[in-house]
PDB file of C-alpha atoms in Angstrom:
ATOM      1  CA  MET A   6       2.179   3.137  -7.335  1.00 68.00           C
ATOM      2  CA  LEU A   7       3.089  -0.468  -6.974  1.00 70.00           C
ATOM      3  CA  GLN A   8       6.727   0.255  -7.571  1.00 74.00           C
ATOM      4  CA  LEU A   9       6.680   2.848  -4.665  1.00 73.00           C
ATOM      5  CA  VAL A  10       5.038   0.119  -2.445  1.00 75.00           C
ATOM      6  CA  ASP A  11       7.708  -2.363  -3.491  1.00 79.00           C
ATOM      7  CA  GLU A  12      10.592   0.091  -2.859  1.00 83.00           C
ATOM      8  CA  GLY A  13       9.222   0.897   0.527  1.00 79.00           C
ATOM      9  CA  ASP A  14       8.465   4.542  -0.210  1.00 78.00           C
ATOM     10  CA  ILE A  15       4.747   4.009   0.674  1.00 79.00           C
ATOM     11  CA  ASP A  16       3.657   1.620   3.485  1.00 81.00           C
ATOM     12  CA  VAL A  17       0.087   0.494   2.558  1.00 80.00           C
ATOM     13  CA  GLY A  18      -0.576   0.229   6.294  1.00 81.00           C
ATOM     14  CA  ASN A  19      -0.270   3.982   6.538  1.00 83.00           C
ATOM     15  CA  VAL A  20      -2.801   4.780   3.889  1.00 85.00           C
ATOM     16  CA  TRP A  21      -6.268   6.071   4.647  1.00 86.00           C
ATOM     17  CA  PHE A  22      -8.511   4.688   1.986  1.00 85.00           C
ATOM     18  CA  SER A  23     -11.810   6.729   1.670  1.00 87.00           C
ATOM     19  CA  ASP A  24     -15.078   6.375  -0.210  1.00 86.00           C
ATOM     20  CA  GLU A  25     -18.629   7.129  -0.045  1.00 86.00           C
ATOM     21  CA  ALA A  26     -21.807   5.247  -0.921  1.00 83.00           C
ATOM     22  CA  TYR A  27     -25.473   6.240  -1.030  1.00 83.00           C
ATOM     23  CA  PHE A  28     -27.982   3.889   0.395  1.00 84.00           C
ATOM     24  CA  ASN A  29     -31.604   4.266  -0.498  1.00 82.00           C
ATOM     25  CA  LEU A  30     -33.999   3.948   2.317  1.00 84.00           C
ATOM     26  CA  ASP A  31     -36.902   2.481   0.306  1.00 80.00           C
ATOM     27  CA  GLY A  32     -35.052  -0.818  -0.514  1.00 74.00           C
ATOM     28  CA  PHE A  33     -33.959   0.318  -4.084  1.00 72.00           C
ATOM     29  CA  VAL A  34     -30.756  -1.452  -5.184  1.00 67.00           C
ATOM     30  CA  ASN A  35     -28.304   0.374  -7.520  1.00 65.00           C
ATOM     31  CA  LYS A  36     -28.594  -1.461 -10.909  1.00 63.00           C
ATOM     32  CA  GLN A  37     -24.843  -1.351 -11.202  1.00 64.00           C
ATOM     33  CA  ASN A  38     -24.572  -3.649  -8.184  1.00 61.00           C
ATOM     34  CA  TRP A  39     -27.217  -6.081  -9.257  1.00 64.00           C
ATOM     35  CA  ARG A  40     -26.481  -8.326 -12.232  1.00 69.00           C
ATOM     36  CA  ILE A  41     -28.206 -11.341 -13.880  1.00 73.00           C
ATOM     37  CA  CYS A  42     -26.071 -13.586 -15.768  1.00 79.00           C
ATOM     38  CA  GLY A  43     -27.624 -15.799 -18.467  1.00 81.00           C
ATOM     39  CA  THR A  44     -27.920 -16.537 -22.152  1.00 88.00           C
ATOM     40  CA  GLU A  45     -31.309 -14.963 -22.494  1.00 86.00           C
ATOM     41  CA  ASN A  46     -32.618 -11.560 -21.568  1.00 84.00           C
ATOM     42  CA  PRO A  47     -34.877 -12.165 -18.586  1.00 79.00           C
ATOM     43  CA  HIS A  48     -37.086  -8.827 -19.552  1.00 82.00           C
ATOM     44  CA  VAL A  49     -37.184  -7.880 -15.836  1.00 78.00           C
ATOM     45  CA  ALA A  50     -38.350  -4.357 -14.964  1.00 76.00           C
ATOM     46  CA  VAL A  51     -37.700  -2.968 -11.504  1.00 70.00           C
ATOM     47  CA  PRO A  52     -39.844  -0.039 -10.329  1.00 72.00           C
ATOM     48  CA  SER A  53     -38.243   2.554  -8.483  1.00 69.00           C
ATOM     49  CA  SER A  54     -39.020   6.022  -6.992  1.00 72.00           C
ATOM     50  CA  MET A  55     -37.555   8.956  -8.705  1.00 75.00           C
ATOM     51  CA  TYR A  56     -36.598  10.824  -5.590  1.00 77.00           C
ATOM     52  CA  SER A  57     -36.321   8.084  -2.997  1.00 79.00           C
ATOM     53  CA  PRO A  58     -35.008   9.065   0.417  1.00 85.00           C
ATOM     54  CA  LYS A  59     -31.235   8.105   0.743  1.00 86.00           C
ATOM     55  CA  VAL A  60     -28.453   8.532   3.109  1.00 90.00           C
ATOM     56  CA  MET A  61     -24.751   9.053   2.117  1.00 89.00           C
ATOM     57  CA  VAL A  62     -22.108   7.279   4.134  1.00 89.00           C
ATOM     58  CA  TRP A  63     -18.508   8.435   3.911  1.00 89.00           C
ATOM     59  CA  ALA A  64     -15.856   6.210   5.450  1.00 87.00           C
ATOM     60  CA  ALA A  65     -12.149   6.074   5.808  1.00 87.00           C
ATOM     61  CA  ILE A  66     -10.302   2.766   6.526  1.00 85.00           C
ATOM     62  CA  PHE A  67      -6.832   2.281   7.794  1.00 82.00           C
ATOM     63  CA  SER A  68      -4.816  -0.872   8.075  1.00 79.00           C
ATOM     64  CA  LYS A  69      -6.146  -1.842  11.512  1.00 68.00           C
ATOM     65  CA  ARG A  70      -9.699  -0.755  11.442  1.00 66.00           C
ATOM     66  CA  ILE A  71     -12.675   0.997   9.850  1.00 65.00           C
ATOM     67  CA  ASN A  72     -12.906   4.478  10.994  1.00 68.00           C
ATOM     68  CA  SER A  73     -14.694   7.741  10.619  1.00 68.00           C
ATOM     69  CA  SER A  74     -18.030   7.008   9.177  1.00 83.00           C
ATOM     70  CA  PHE A  75     -19.980  10.025   8.544  1.00 87.00           C
ATOM     71  CA  PHE A  76     -23.716  10.023   7.517  1.00 88.00           C
ATOM     72  CA  ARG A  77     -25.375  12.778   5.613  1.00 89.00           C
ATOM     73  CA  GLU A  78     -28.928  13.005   4.155  1.00 87.00           C
ATOM     74  CA  GLN A  79     -27.966  15.502   1.586  1.00 82.00           C
ATOM     75  CA  THR A  80     -26.096  15.096  -1.762  1.00 85.00           C
ATOM     76  CA  ILE A  81     -22.569  16.006  -1.195  1.00 89.00           C
ATOM     77  CA  ASN A  82     -21.050  19.053  -2.695  1.00 93.00           C
ATOM     78  CA  ALA A  83     -17.415  20.465  -2.210  1.00 94.00           C
ATOM     79  CA  THR A  84     -18.490  22.470   0.837  1.00 94.00           C
ATOM     80  CA  LYS A  85     -20.137  19.593   2.526  1.00 94.00           C
ATOM     81  CA  TYR A  86     -17.262  17.328   1.659  1.00 93.00           C
ATOM     82  CA  LEU A  87     -14.879  19.778   3.357  1.00 95.00           C
ATOM     83  CA  GLY A  88     -16.917  19.601   6.409  1.00 94.00           C
ATOM     84  CA  ILE A  89     -16.532  15.802   6.488  1.00 93.00           C
ATOM     85  CA  LEU A  90     -12.717  16.018   5.896  1.00 93.00           C
ATOM     86  CA  ASP A  91     -12.443  18.669   8.690  1.00 92.00           C
ATOM     87  CA  GLU A  92     -14.295  16.407  11.214  1.00 90.00           C
ATOM     88  CA  PHE A  93     -12.078  13.512   9.977  1.00 88.00           C
ATOM     89  CA  VAL A  94      -8.834  15.389  10.518  1.00 86.00           C
ATOM     90  CA  ALA A  95      -9.969  16.724  13.896  1.00 85.00           C
ATOM     91  CA  ILE A  96     -10.706  13.208  15.139  1.00 82.00           C
ATOM     92  CA  HIS A  97      -7.504  11.682  14.006  1.00 78.00           C
ATOM     93  CA  TYR A  98      -5.241  14.617  15.125  1.00 77.00           C
ATOM     94  CA  ALA A  99      -6.817  14.121  18.553  1.00 77.00           C
ATOM     95  CA  LEU A 100      -6.190  10.334  18.384  1.00 75.00           C
ATOM     96  CA  HIS A 101      -2.543  10.770  17.100  1.00 67.00           C
ATOM     97  CA  ASP A 102      -3.233   8.078  14.507  1.00 59.00           C
ATOM     98  CA  HIS A 103       0.234   8.007  12.912  1.00 61.00           C
ATOM     99  CA  TRP A 104      -0.748  11.219  11.305  1.00 67.00           C
ATOM    100  CA  ASN A 105       2.653  12.466  10.192  1.00 71.00           C
ATOM    101  CA  ALA A 106       3.331   9.361   8.179  1.00 77.00           C
ATOM    102  CA  SER A 107      -0.288   8.845   6.837  1.00 84.00           C
ATOM    103  CA  TRP A 108      -1.353   9.052   3.244  1.00 85.00           C
ATOM    104  CA  PHE A 109      -4.844   9.884   2.038  1.00 88.00           C
ATOM    105  CA  LEU A 110      -6.454   8.238  -0.913  1.00 85.00           C
ATOM    106  CA  GLN A 111      -9.850   9.521  -2.355  1.00 86.00           C
ATOM    107  CA  ASP A 112     -11.555   8.819  -5.655  1.00 81.00           C
ATOM    108  CA  GLY A 113     -12.222  11.382  -8.459  1.00 80.00           C
ATOM    109  CA  ALA A 114     -15.696  12.477  -7.751  1.00 84.00           C
ATOM    110  CA  CYS A 115     -16.272  16.157  -8.636  1.00 87.00           C
ATOM    111  CA  PRO A 116     -16.769  17.356  -5.113  1.00 90.00           C
ATOM    112  CA  HIS A 117     -13.290  15.925  -4.194  1.00 89.00           C
ATOM    113  CA  ARG A 118     -11.417  17.787  -6.962  1.00 89.00           C
ATOM    114  CA  THR A 119     -12.072  21.421  -6.091  1.00 92.00           C
ATOM    115  CA  PRO A 120      -9.174  23.890  -5.310  1.00 93.00           C
ATOM    116  CA  ALA A 121     -10.418  24.318  -1.723  1.00 95.00           C
ATOM    117  CA  VAL A 122     -10.389  20.441  -1.096  1.00 93.00           C
ATOM    118  CA  PHE A 123      -6.964  20.201  -2.612  1.00 92.00           C
ATOM    119  CA  ASP A 124      -5.712  23.162  -0.555  1.00 93.00           C
ATOM    120  CA  PHE A 125      -7.262  21.474   2.569  1.00 93.00           C
ATOM    121  CA  LEU A 126      -5.523  18.083   1.895  1.00 91.00           C
ATOM    122  CA  SER A 127      -2.243  19.879   1.025  1.00 90.00           C
ATOM    123  CA  GLU A 128      -2.335  21.609   4.448  1.00 90.00           C
ATOM    124  CA  HIS A 129      -3.069  18.453   6.424  1.00 88.00           C
ATOM    125  CA  PHE A 130      -1.307  15.720   4.306  1.00 87.00           C
ATOM    126  CA  SER A 131       1.389  17.682   2.472  1.00 85.00           C
ATOM    127  CA  ASP A 132       2.372  15.528  -0.622  1.00 85.00           C
ATOM    128  CA  ARG A 133       0.994  12.304   0.956  1.00 87.00           C
ATOM    129  CA  VAL A 134      -2.297  12.480  -1.123  1.00 87.00           C
ATOM    130  CA  ILE A 135      -3.399  10.100  -3.810  1.00 84.00           C
ATOM    131  CA  PRO A 136      -6.456  11.587  -5.670  1.00 82.00           C
ATOM    132  CA  LEU A 137      -7.242  12.488  -9.279  1.00 80.00           C
ATOM    133  CA  ASP A 138      -5.721  15.773 -10.386  1.00 80.00           C
ATOM    134  CA  TYR A 139      -4.134  16.671  -7.094  1.00 79.00           C
ATOM    135  CA  ASP A 140      -0.618  16.776  -8.594  1.00 77.00           C
ATOM    136  CA  LYS A 141      -1.814  19.216 -11.257  1.00 82.00           C
ATOM    137  CA  HIS A 142      -3.141  21.598  -8.655  1.00 81.00           C
ATOM    138  CA  THR A 143      -0.526  21.415  -6.109  1.00 81.00           C
ATOM    139  CA  GLY A 144       2.478  20.143  -7.957  1.00 79.00           C
ATOM    140  CA  SER A 145       3.077  17.395  -5.469  1.00 77.00           C
ATOM    141  CA  GLY A 146       1.372  14.263  -4.267  1.00 74.00           C
ATOM    142  CA  MET A 147       0.913  11.094  -6.333  1.00 74.00           C
ATOM    143  CA  ALA A 148      -0.919  11.108  -9.631  1.00 71.00           C
ATOM    144  CA  TRP A 149      -3.930   8.870  -9.774  1.00 68.00           C
ATOM    145  CA  PRO A 150      -2.712   5.726 -11.570  1.00 66.00           C
ATOM    146  CA  PRO A 151      -4.274   5.490 -15.039  1.00 61.00           C
ATOM    147  CA  TYR A 152      -6.935   2.953 -15.665  1.00 60.00           C
ATOM    148  CA  SER A 153      -7.381   2.408 -11.970  1.00 63.00           C
ATOM    149  CA  PRO A 154     -10.820   3.727 -11.124  1.00 56.00           C
ATOM    150  CA  ASP A 155     -11.284   1.733  -8.019  1.00 60.00           C
ATOM    151  CA  LEU A 156      -8.207   1.561  -5.891  1.00 63.00           C
ATOM    152  CA  THR A 157      -9.884   1.694  -2.452  1.00 68.00           C
ATOM    153  CA  PRO A 158     -10.792  -1.516  -0.491  1.00 72.00           C
ATOM    154  CA  CYS A 159     -13.910   0.276   0.481  1.00 73.00           C
ATOM    155  CA  ASP A 160     -15.390  -0.836  -2.892  1.00 67.00           C
ATOM    156  CA  PHE A 161     -15.066  -4.444  -1.913  1.00 67.00           C
ATOM    157  CA  PHE A 162     -17.466  -4.292   1.083  1.00 64.00           C
ATOM    158  CA  PHE A 163     -18.900  -0.887   1.379  1.00 64.00           C
ATOM    159  CA  GLY A 164     -21.636  -0.494  -1.251  1.00 57.00           C
ATOM    160  CA  GLY A 165     -19.372  -0.871  -4.270  1.00 52.00           C
ATOM    161  CA  THR A 166     -19.486   1.427  -7.408  1.00 48.00           C
TER     162      THR A 166
END
């Protein structure tokens, strides 16, 4: 991927980076985002609800702005994810946001890797897609670079993973 950027085949300024994060509404913090560094185990126990209310936020960012935040109270499956993508595409087609030159990057979450999602992305982005397994389904696009789980800038400010 870096080689394509260096050679000018991909303009990072034309990549839509997307990600989602769940935010618990009861104040619970994901243990993966909360670390204690020390030489001894602090033996800290953090109580949490089993089914705390939460909201999922999906966002796509472009070189000049954060765009297209979508909020959902449900867990996302492929059908709900397609609904988000459909709204996202409709908004940006209407705004003419450099659409014909834009790339779309998404992570490898299970709802993102269904044939219906890949077909939708192929229809709207052609081969300008960078997700896990897209190239295996469509025969085009860019393979997700190995050992690169978090390529999206969203992880640095949007809930992390």
